[in-house]
């Protein structure tokens, strides 16, 4: 650094001022840009190496070391940029377990909110699979999950595995991270797809695993398989260590720490395939563990899938700039912020639907005849969150017996709200058109 400033000091005063004006971690628009987006912005008269060195110097002064105990991650660091701080604040306001409880109180109960937002869990499982190449459409995938249909293709098995993985991440949220847990996540995600290719739950033992871009060019060569378990154990130790004391210099907000965990799994690439799914699921697991329960309904992969190239590039920028994870954390926070906003919009829509449905039920007189289970299934249908219901699916979503779910659906048919039809050996239930329902009720009255 001293040599850098000595070189600048040799220049004339006007040139010195131009270089020193660059001494900021952010550009004039507040962006933390990588070298390949900055170098062409420098005046032609500037020495690019000197200009980049000035910016890097300013960044190092504000970066926080992540203090991983083993190389290569031992050199990893990040800077808490305004974008990251905004997203952290957003998560604290809208995505905590306490915030979710407040939403539940507003709509009446946690069970009702969970059922109405369940589709967002499906969205995450499906989109995470599509990021890895699954070609099944959203409609077909949701139909499979909601009907509990057995997967028919490798792509459908991938989606079902991801769905089970999201459920598992929630169930083990109180456990510490371990090598066994990482292997369990992988096994749940990929078992039965192509076991020879994926080797479910087994760490790679060769160095022939690489990450390639859309053109087939290698963009990431993971660290060697030798020492992999020791490095992953140090990641586990870091994750399990306490970093949530805001009074200490090693403090890291749980959201940032979860994103770093996501990065480390992608960077180490511990499995032959399926690393992205495991990395994203571990992000969710850590958020659940730290009382951000609303992330059950915040589908990040939906947005990552829309800009998969930027997702991969954020890894590359961090890796090629001395493991400055700010690029990756910033991109993830940008996506997370949008996902939280979409979650808020979905909740507001659900709340409006519940209010409108309750008002109509009161006017029709049906409210006194219907249990909360009837109302819940009706609200899901009215909101368009599901078009077809099966007895098995409703039993799973409501957490009740098959017979109870059958009674709920058949009652809705008897009330004139639903219709049913036979498809093979299964009954399918769907809501009638609103004008048909209102017309029938007017005729009855």
Short mmCIF file of C-alpha atoms in Angstrom, two decimals:
data_model
loop_
_atom_site.label_atom_id
_atom_site.label_comp_id
_atom_site.label_asym_id
_atom_site.label_seq_id
_atom_site.Cartn_x
_atom_site.Cartn_y
_atom_site.Cartn_z
CA UNK A 1 0.00 0.00 0.00
CA UNK A 2 2.86 2.37 0.80
CA UNK A 3 4.34 1.71 -2.64
CA UNK A 4 0.98 2.55 -4.19
CA UNK A 5 0.83 5.96 -2.54
CA UNK A 6 4.50 6.64 -3.32
CA UNK A 7 3.71 6.09 -7.00
CA UNK A 8 0.81 8.54 -6.80
CA UNK A 9 2.94 11.09 -4.92
CA UNK A 10 5.34 11.25 -7.88
CA UNK A 11 2.56 12.56 -10.12
CA UNK A 12 1.67 16.20 -10.59
CA UNK A 13 -0.84 17.66 -8.07
CA UNK A 14 -3.76 17.57 -10.50
CA UNK A 15 -3.25 13.87 -11.24
CA UNK A 16 -2.80 13.12 -7.55
CA UNK A 17 -6.19 14.72 -6.82
CA UNK A 18 -7.87 12.68 -9.57
CA UNK A 19 -6.51 9.43 -8.17
CA UNK A 20 -7.33 10.27 -4.55
CA UNK A 21 -10.90 11.11 -5.56
CA UNK A 22 -11.26 7.38 -6.23
CA UNK A 23 -10.42 6.53 -2.61
CA UNK A 24 -13.88 5.14 -1.77
CA UNK A 25 -15.21 1.56 -1.62
CA UNK A 26 -18.32 2.60 -3.57
CA UNK A 27 -18.78 4.48 -6.81
CA UNK A 28 -20.69 7.78 -7.02
CA UNK A 29 -23.98 5.83 -7.23
CA UNK A 30 -23.22 3.82 -4.08
CA UNK A 31 -22.36 0.59 -5.94
CA UNK A 32 -19.68 -1.92 -4.94
CA UNK A 33 -18.50 -2.69 -8.46
CA UNK A 34 -15.99 -5.38 -9.49
CA UNK A 35 -12.90 -4.57 -11.53
CA UNK A 36 -14.40 -5.55 -14.89
CA UNK A 37 -17.23 -3.04 -14.40
CA UNK A 38 -14.90 -0.29 -13.19
CA UNK A 39 -11.85 -0.28 -15.42
CA UNK A 40 -13.57 1.18 -18.49
CA UNK A 41 -15.00 3.99 -16.33
CA UNK A 42 -11.51 5.30 -15.55
CA UNK A 43 -10.22 8.19 -17.72
CA UNK A 44 -7.82 7.02 -20.43
CA UNK A 45 -5.05 9.06 -18.87
CA UNK A 46 -5.17 7.01 -15.67
CA UNK A 47 -3.04 4.01 -14.85
CA UNK A 48 -5.68 1.28 -14.31
CA UNK A 49 -3.52 -0.60 -11.80
CA UNK A 50 -3.05 2.51 -9.67
CA UNK A 51 -6.73 3.44 -9.89
CA UNK A 52 -7.88 -0.04 -8.87
CA UNK A 53 -5.29 -0.11 -6.09
CA UNK A 54 -6.73 3.12 -4.62
CA UNK A 55 -10.24 1.64 -4.56
CA UNK A 56 -9.01 -1.62 -3.05
CA UNK A 57 -7.17 0.33 -0.37
CA UNK A 58 -10.39 2.11 0.62
CA UNK A 59 -12.25 -1.21 0.72
CA UNK A 60 -9.69 -2.96 2.89
CA UNK A 61 -10.07 -0.23 5.50
CA UNK A 62 -13.78 -1.06 5.89
CA UNK A 63 -13.74 -4.82 5.41
CA UNK A 64 -14.38 -7.33 8.16
CA UNK A 65 -12.48 -10.60 8.23
CA UNK A 66 -14.65 -13.71 8.50
CA UNK A 67 -11.91 -15.50 10.45
CA UNK A 68 -12.24 -18.98 9.01
CA UNK A 69 -9.61 -21.14 10.68
CA UNK A 70 -8.34 -22.86 7.51
CA UNK A 71 -7.19 -21.70 4.06
CA UNK A 72 -8.28 -20.89 1.43
CA UNK A 73 -11.32 -19.40 3.16
CA UNK A 74 -9.11 -17.97 5.91
CA UNK A 75 -8.61 -14.88 3.74
CA UNK A 76 -12.34 -14.29 3.15
CA UNK A 77 -13.77 -10.90 4.12
CA UNK A 78 -16.69 -8.62 3.36
CA UNK A 79 -17.84 -5.04 3.70
CA UNK A 80 -21.21 -4.06 5.14
CA UNK A 81 -22.51 -1.93 2.26
CA UNK A 82 -25.70 0.17 2.36
CA UNK A 83 -27.52 -2.43 0.23
CA UNK A 84 -26.62 -5.21 2.68
CA UNK A 85 -27.67 -3.06 5.63
CA UNK A 86 -31.05 -2.31 4.02
CA UNK A 87 -31.74 -5.99 3.44
CA UNK A 88 -30.74 -6.89 6.99
CA UNK A 89 -33.19 -4.28 8.27
CA UNK A 90 -35.90 -5.63 5.96
CA UNK A 91 -35.41 -9.17 7.30
CA UNK A 92 -35.52 -7.96 10.89
CA UNK A 93 -38.77 -6.08 10.28
CA UNK A 94 -40.71 -8.57 8.19
CA UNK A 95 -39.18 -12.06 8.31
CA UNK A 96 -38.64 -12.93 11.98
CA UNK A 97 -40.67 -15.51 13.87
CA UNK A 98 -42.16 -12.62 15.86
CA UNK A 99 -43.20 -10.82 12.66
CA UNK A 100 -44.76 -14.03 11.33
CA UNK A 101 -46.72 -14.41 14.57
CA UNK A 102 -48.05 -10.88 14.10
CA UNK A 103 -49.20 -11.81 10.59
CA UNK A 104 -50.83 -14.97 11.93
CA UNK A 105 -52.71 -12.93 14.51
CA UNK A 106 -53.94 -10.61 11.79
CA UNK A 107 -55.42 -13.41 9.66
CA UNK A 108 -56.62 -15.43 12.63
CA UNK A 109 -54.16 -18.27 13.20
CA UNK A 110 -50.80 -19.73 12.14
CA UNK A 111 -52.37 -22.81 10.52
CA UNK A 112 -54.44 -20.63 8.20
CA UNK A 113 -51.51 -18.45 7.16
CA UNK A 114 -49.28 -21.48 6.61
CA UNK A 115 -51.81 -23.21 4.37
CA UNK A 116 -52.41 -20.09 2.32
CA UNK A 117 -48.69 -19.47 1.79
CA UNK A 118 -47.69 -23.12 1.36
CA UNK A 119 -47.31 -22.62 -2.38
CA UNK A 120 -44.26 -20.45 -1.75
CA UNK A 121 -42.44 -23.44 -0.21
CA UNK A 122 -43.25 -25.34 -3.39
CA UNK A 123 -41.94 -22.42 -5.47
CA UNK A 124 -38.56 -22.57 -3.72
CA UNK A 125 -38.21 -26.32 -4.19
CA UNK A 126 -39.16 -26.13 -7.87
CA UNK A 127 -37.03 -23.09 -8.75
CA UNK A 128 -33.99 -24.41 -6.90
CA UNK A 129 -34.26 -27.55 -9.04
CA UNK A 130 -34.71 -25.53 -12.23
CA UNK A 131 -31.51 -23.65 -11.39
CA UNK A 132 -29.79 -27.04 -11.53
CA UNK A 133 -31.33 -27.89 -14.91
CA UNK A 134 -34.69 -29.50 -14.12
CA UNK A 135 -36.92 -28.94 -17.15
CA UNK A 136 -40.32 -29.70 -15.59
CA UNK A 137 -42.71 -26.77 -15.78
CA UNK A 138 -44.00 -24.98 -12.70
CA UNK A 139 -47.56 -26.14 -13.39
CA UNK A 140 -46.65 -29.82 -13.73
CA UNK A 141 -44.36 -29.71 -10.69
CA UNK A 142 -46.98 -28.09 -8.46
CA UNK A 143 -49.56 -30.60 -9.65
CA UNK A 144 -47.25 -33.46 -8.67
CA UNK A 145 -46.54 -32.03 -5.21
CA UNK A 146 -50.15 -31.16 -4.43
CA UNK A 147 -51.50 -34.53 -5.48
CA UNK A 148 -48.69 -36.46 -3.80
CA UNK A 149 -48.09 -38.14 -7.14
CA UNK A 150 -44.96 -40.25 -7.47
CA UNK A 151 -42.33 -38.57 -9.70
CA UNK A 152 -42.12 -40.01 -13.20
CA UNK A 153 -38.86 -38.47 -14.42
CA UNK A 154 -35.44 -37.57 -13.05
CA UNK A 155 -36.44 -33.89 -13.12
CA UNK A 156 -39.55 -34.59 -11.05
CA UNK A 157 -37.49 -36.65 -8.60
CA UNK A 158 -35.14 -33.67 -8.27
CA UNK A 159 -38.05 -31.37 -7.43
CA UNK A 160 -39.55 -33.80 -4.91
CA UNK A 161 -36.12 -34.20 -3.30
CA UNK A 162 -35.78 -30.44 -2.97
CA UNK A 163 -39.27 -30.19 -1.48
CA UNK A 164 -38.41 -32.84 1.12
CA UNK A 165 -35.11 -31.05 1.77
CA UNK A 166 -36.90 -27.77 2.59
CA UNK A 167 -39.14 -29.63 5.03
CA UNK A 168 -36.10 -31.31 6.57
CA UNK A 169 -34.26 -28.00 6.95
CA UNK A 170 -37.14 -26.75 9.07
CA UNK A 171 -37.31 -29.93 11.16
CA UNK A 172 -33.59 -29.91 12.10
CA UNK A 173 -33.32 -26.15 12.66
CA UNK A 174 -32.36 -26.62 16.32
CA UNK A 175 -29.41 -28.89 15.57
CA UNK A 176 -25.79 -27.72 15.17
CA UNK A 177 -24.20 -27.98 11.75
CA UNK A 178 -22.10 -31.11 11.25
CA UNK A 179 -20.56 -33.10 8.42
CA UNK A 180 -23.31 -35.69 8.93
CA UNK A 181 -26.00 -33.01 8.52
CA UNK A 182 -24.44 -31.74 5.29
CA UNK A 183 -24.39 -35.31 3.96
CA UNK A 184 -28.00 -35.85 5.05
CA UNK A 185 -29.05 -32.71 3.18
CA UNK A 186 -27.39 -34.02 0.03
CA UNK A 187 -28.88 -37.50 0.40
CA UNK A 188 -32.41 -36.15 0.81
CA UNK A 189 -32.01 -33.81 -2.15
CA UNK A 190 -30.60 -36.24 -4.72
CA UNK A 191 -31.34 -39.84 -3.72
CA UNK A 192 -33.06 -41.79 -6.47
CA UNK A 193 -32.30 -39.34 -9.30
CA UNK A 194 -29.12 -40.93 -10.62
CA UNK A 195 -27.22 -42.49 -7.73
CA UNK A 196 -24.16 -43.31 -9.84
CA UNK A 197 -23.81 -39.68 -10.88
CA UNK A 198 -24.74 -38.03 -7.57
CA UNK A 199 -23.43 -40.58 -5.01
CA UNK A 200 -26.02 -39.41 -2.42
CA UNK A 201 -24.51 -38.30 0.87
CA UNK A 202 -20.90 -39.05 -0.16
CA UNK A 203 -18.25 -36.34 -0.34
CA UNK A 204 -16.24 -36.24 -3.57
CA UNK A 205 -12.85 -37.93 -3.41
CA UNK A 206 -11.42 -36.69 -6.72
CA UNK A 207 -10.44 -33.33 -8.22
CA UNK A 208 -12.24 -33.75 -11.54
CA UNK A 209 -15.32 -31.79 -10.39
CA UNK A 210 -15.41 -28.31 -11.94
CA UNK A 211 -17.99 -25.58 -12.46
CA UNK A 212 -18.54 -24.53 -16.07
CA UNK A 213 -20.47 -21.67 -17.64
CA UNK A 214 -23.05 -21.85 -20.41
CA UNK A 215 -20.27 -22.08 -23.02
CA UNK A 216 -18.62 -25.01 -21.26
CA UNK A 217 -15.68 -22.94 -20.01
CA UNK A 218 -14.36 -23.70 -16.52
CA UNK A 219 -15.20 -20.83 -14.16
CA UNK A 220 -14.40 -22.49 -10.84
CA UNK A 221 -11.98 -25.20 -9.83
CA UNK A 222 -12.94 -26.23 -6.27
CA UNK A 223 -10.20 -26.78 -3.68
CA UNK A 224 -8.69 -30.28 -3.72
CA UNK A 225 -10.57 -33.27 -2.35
CA UNK A 226 -7.65 -33.91 -0.02
CA UNK A 227 -8.43 -32.12 3.21
CA UNK A 228 -12.06 -31.49 2.19
CA UNK A 229 -13.62 -32.93 5.35
CA UNK A 230 -11.22 -30.99 7.58
CA UNK A 231 -12.08 -27.77 5.76
CA UNK A 232 -15.80 -28.46 5.99
CA UNK A 233 -15.43 -29.21 9.69
CA UNK A 234 -13.88 -25.77 10.12
CA UNK A 235 -16.90 -24.30 8.31
CA UNK A 236 -19.16 -26.18 10.74
CA UNK A 237 -17.16 -24.85 13.69
CA UNK A 238 -17.47 -21.31 12.32
CA UNK A 239 -21.21 -21.63 11.76
CA UNK A 240 -21.76 -23.09 15.24
CA UNK A 241 -19.68 -20.37 16.91
CA UNK A 242 -21.48 -17.37 18.37
CA UNK A 243 -21.25 -14.24 16.24
CA UNK A 244 -24.47 -12.56 17.40
CA UNK A 245 -23.09 -10.33 20.16
CA UNK A 246 -23.43 -6.88 18.60
CA UNK A 247 -21.00 -5.45 21.17
CA UNK A 248 -18.09 -7.53 19.89
CA UNK A 249 -15.99 -6.86 16.77
CA UNK A 250 -16.67 -10.34 15.33
CA UNK A 251 -20.43 -9.70 15.20
CA UNK A 252 -22.11 -10.88 11.99
CA UNK A 253 -25.81 -10.52 11.35
CA UNK A 254 -27.48 -13.97 10.89
CA UNK A 255 -28.60 -13.09 7.36
CA UNK A 256 -25.04 -12.27 6.30
CA UNK A 257 -23.74 -15.39 8.01
CA UNK A 258 -26.35 -17.53 6.23
CA UNK A 259 -25.29 -16.08 2.86
CA UNK A 260 -21.63 -16.77 3.68
CA UNK A 261 -22.56 -20.39 4.50
CA UNK A 262 -24.29 -20.57 1.10
CA UNK A 263 -21.09 -19.31 -0.55
CA UNK A 264 -18.75 -21.71 1.28
CA UNK A 265 -20.67 -24.80 0.16
CA UNK A 266 -20.68 -23.59 -3.43
CA UNK A 267 -16.98 -22.72 -3.20
CA UNK A 268 -15.91 -26.05 -1.66
CA UNK A 269 -18.26 -28.04 -3.93
CA UNK A 270 -18.13 -31.06 -1.59
CA UNK A 271 -20.29 -33.35 -3.76
CA UNK A 272 -20.06 -34.52 -7.34
CA UNK A 273 -23.38 -32.84 -8.12
CA UNK A 274 -26.24 -31.15 -6.27
CA UNK A 275 -24.04 -28.64 -4.41
CA UNK A 276 -26.25 -25.65 -5.26
CA UNK A 277 -29.34 -27.28 -3.79
CA UNK A 278 -27.51 -28.13 -0.57
CA UNK A 279 -26.01 -24.63 -0.33
CA UNK A 280 -29.39 -22.91 -0.72
CA UNK A 281 -31.08 -25.29 1.71
CA UNK A 282 -28.38 -24.63 4.32
CA UNK A 283 -29.02 -20.90 3.91
CA UNK A 284 -32.67 -21.52 4.81
CA UNK A 285 -31.72 -23.85 7.67
CA UNK A 286 -29.56 -21.16 9.26
CA UNK A 287 -32.30 -18.55 8.92
CA UNK A 288 -34.80 -20.93 10.54
CA UNK A 289 -32.31 -21.64 13.29
CA UNK A 290 -32.00 -17.94 14.05
CA UNK A 291 -35.75 -17.31 14.39
CA UNK A 292 -36.49 -16.06 10.88
CA UNK A 293 -39.46 -18.38 10.42
CA UNK A 294 -41.02 -16.29 7.63
CA UNK A 295 -38.27 -17.57 5.34
CA UNK A 296 -40.37 -20.74 5.04
CA UNK A 297 -42.50 -18.68 2.67
CA UNK A 298 -39.80 -16.54 1.03
CA UNK A 299 -38.78 -18.13 -2.26
CA UNK A 300 -35.32 -16.87 -3.17
CA UNK A 301 -34.53 -19.33 -5.97
CA UNK A 302 -37.48 -18.03 -7.98
CA UNK A 303 -35.58 -14.76 -8.40
CA UNK A 304 -32.13 -16.35 -8.68
CA UNK A 305 -33.45 -18.42 -11.58
CA UNK A 306 -34.48 -15.28 -13.46
CA UNK A 307 -30.88 -14.03 -13.40
CA UNK A 308 -28.87 -17.24 -13.17
CA UNK A 309 -25.92 -15.67 -14.98
CA UNK A 310 -25.62 -12.90 -12.39
CA UNK A 311 -25.85 -15.54 -9.65
CA UNK A 312 -22.87 -17.40 -11.09
CA UNK A 313 -20.97 -14.19 -11.78
CA UNK A 314 -21.30 -13.08 -8.14
CA UNK A 315 -19.46 -16.27 -7.13
CA UNK A 316 -16.78 -15.57 -9.72
CA UNK A 317 -16.22 -11.94 -8.68
CA UNK A 318 -15.71 -12.96 -5.05
CA UNK A 319 -13.36 -15.80 -5.90
CA UNK A 320 -11.17 -13.78 -8.27
CA UNK A 321 -10.90 -10.76 -5.98
CA UNK A 322 -9.11 -12.40 -3.08
CA UNK A 323 -12.31 -13.95 -1.62
CA UNK A 324 -13.94 -10.56 -1.11
CA UNK A 325 -17.43 -11.97 -0.48
CA UNK A 326 -19.08 -8.55 -0.69
CA UNK A 327 -20.01 -9.17 -4.34
CA UNK A 328 -21.79 -12.43 -3.52
CA UNK A 329 -23.42 -11.09 -0.35
CA UNK A 330 -24.63 -7.96 -2.15
CA UNK A 331 -26.21 -9.92 -4.98
CA UNK A 332 -27.88 -12.35 -2.59
CA UNK A 333 -29.17 -9.45 -0.48
CA UNK A 334 -30.57 -7.75 -3.57
CA UNK A 335 -32.50 -10.95 -4.36
CA UNK A 336 -33.52 -11.54 -0.75
CA UNK A 337 -34.83 -7.99 -0.46
CA UNK A 338 -37.05 -8.49 -3.51
CA UNK A 339 -38.19 -11.88 -2.22
CA UNK A 340 -39.19 -10.39 1.15
CA UNK A 341 -41.15 -7.67 -0.67
CA UNK A 342 -42.97 -10.33 -2.71
CA UNK A 343 -43.72 -12.22 0.50
CA UNK A 344 -45.25 -9.06 1.93
CA UNK A 345 -47.38 -8.61 -1.19
CA UNK A 346 -48.55 -12.23 -0.96
CA UNK A 347 -49.47 -11.78 2.68
CA UNK A 348 -51.45 -8.61 1.95
CA UNK A 349 -53.30 -10.43 -0.80
CA UNK A 350 -54.03 -13.38 1.51
CA UNK A 351 -55.29 -11.02 4.23
CA UNK A 352 -57.61 -9.28 1.75
CA UNK A 353 -58.91 -12.62 0.46
CA UNK A 354 -59.65 -13.81 3.99
CA UNK A 355 -61.50 -10.60 4.79
CA UNK A 356 -63.56 -10.74 1.58
CA UNK A 357 -64.31 -14.44 2.01
CA UNK A 358 -65.43 -13.98 5.61
CA UNK A 359 -67.70 -11.08 4.62
CA UNK A 360 -69.33 -13.17 1.88
CA UNK A 361 -69.74 -16.15 4.22
CA UNK A 362 -71.44 -13.89 6.77
CA UNK A 363 -73.85 -12.52 4.15
CA UNK A 364 -74.66 -15.98 2.81
CA UNK A 365 -75.25 -17.49 6.24
CA UNK A 366 -72.72 -20.25 5.52
CA UNK A 367 -70.31 -19.01 8.17
CA UNK A 368 -72.35 -20.57 10.95
CA UNK A 369 -72.30 -23.96 9.22
CA UNK A 370 -68.61 -24.07 8.32
CA UNK A 371 -65.63 -24.98 10.49
CA UNK A 372 -62.30 -23.21 10.17
CA UNK A 373 -61.11 -26.13 8.00
CA UNK A 374 -63.93 -25.54 5.51
CA UNK A 375 -63.13 -21.83 5.44
CA UNK A 376 -59.41 -22.45 4.99
CA UNK A 377 -59.82 -24.74 1.98
CA UNK A 378 -62.34 -22.31 0.49
CA UNK A 379 -59.94 -19.38 0.95
CA UNK A 380 -57.13 -21.27 -0.76
CA UNK A 381 -59.43 -21.99 -3.70
CA UNK A 382 -60.70 -18.40 -3.88
CA UNK A 383 -57.17 -17.01 -3.79
CA UNK A 384 -56.19 -19.22 -6.72
CA UNK A 385 -53.41 -20.85 -4.70
CA UNK A 386 -54.74 -24.25 -5.73
CA UNK A 387 -57.22 -25.11 -8.46
CA UNK A 388 -57.61 -28.82 -7.72
CA UNK A 389 -57.74 -30.52 -4.32
CA UNK A 390 -57.42 -34.16 -3.37
CA UNK A 391 -58.32 -35.74 -0.07
CA UNK A 392 -54.72 -36.82 0.57
CA UNK A 393 -53.35 -33.37 -0.22
CA UNK A 394 -55.84 -31.59 2.07
CA UNK A 395 -55.16 -34.09 4.86
CA UNK A 396 -51.43 -33.37 4.63
CA UNK A 397 -51.88 -29.58 4.49
CA UNK A 398 -54.41 -29.46 7.36
CA UNK A 399 -52.59 -32.05 9.45
CA UNK A 400 -55.76 -34.10 9.87
CA UNK A 401 -56.92 -37.64 9.06
CA UNK A 402 -57.94 -38.80 5.60
CA UNK A 403 -61.56 -39.16 6.72
CA UNK A 404 -61.65 -35.64 8.18
CA UNK A 405 -60.25 -34.17 4.96
CA UNK A 406 -62.79 -36.16 2.91
CA UNK A 407 -65.63 -34.78 5.02
CA UNK A 408 -64.37 -31.20 4.60
CA UNK A 409 -64.25 -31.50 0.82
CA UNK A 410 -67.56 -33.32 0.50
CA UNK A 411 -69.23 -30.78 2.76
CA UNK A 412 -68.04 -28.02 0.44
CA UNK A 413 -69.64 -29.94 -2.42
CA UNK A 414 -72.88 -30.24 -0.43
CA UNK A 415 -72.81 -26.50 0.30
CA UNK A 416 -72.73 -25.85 -3.43
CA UNK A 417 -69.25 -24.31 -3.31
CA UNK A 418 -67.18 -27.12 -4.84
CA UNK A 419 -67.68 -29.77 -7.50
CA UNK A 420 -65.96 -33.14 -7.73
CA UNK A 421 -65.07 -35.56 -10.47
CA UNK A 422 -63.39 -38.95 -10.68
CA UNK A 423 -59.94 -39.24 -12.25
CA UNK A 424 -58.90 -42.87 -12.27
CA UNK A 425 -59.23 -44.05 -8.68
CA UNK A 426 -59.00 -40.56 -7.20
CA UNK A 427 -61.61 -37.87 -6.55
CA UNK A 428 -60.63 -34.37 -7.64
CA UNK A 429 -62.32 -31.35 -6.06
CA UNK A 430 -62.42 -27.81 -7.41
CA UNK A 431 -64.29 -24.61 -6.68
CA UNK A 432 -67.26 -23.72 -8.84
CA UNK A 433 -67.41 -20.41 -10.68
CA UNK A 434 -68.39 -17.61 -8.32
CA UNK A 435 -71.38 -16.56 -10.46
CA UNK A 436 -72.73 -20.13 -10.32
CA UNK A 437 -72.41 -20.18 -6.52
CA UNK A 438 -74.09 -16.81 -6.05
CA UNK A 439 -76.85 -17.68 -8.51
CA UNK A 440 -77.62 -20.96 -6.74
CA UNK A 441 -77.71 -19.28 -3.34
CA UNK A 442 -80.06 -16.59 -4.62
CA UNK A 443 -82.39 -19.29 -5.95
CA UNK A 444 -82.34 -21.09 -2.60
CA UNK A 445 -83.09 -17.89 -0.67
#
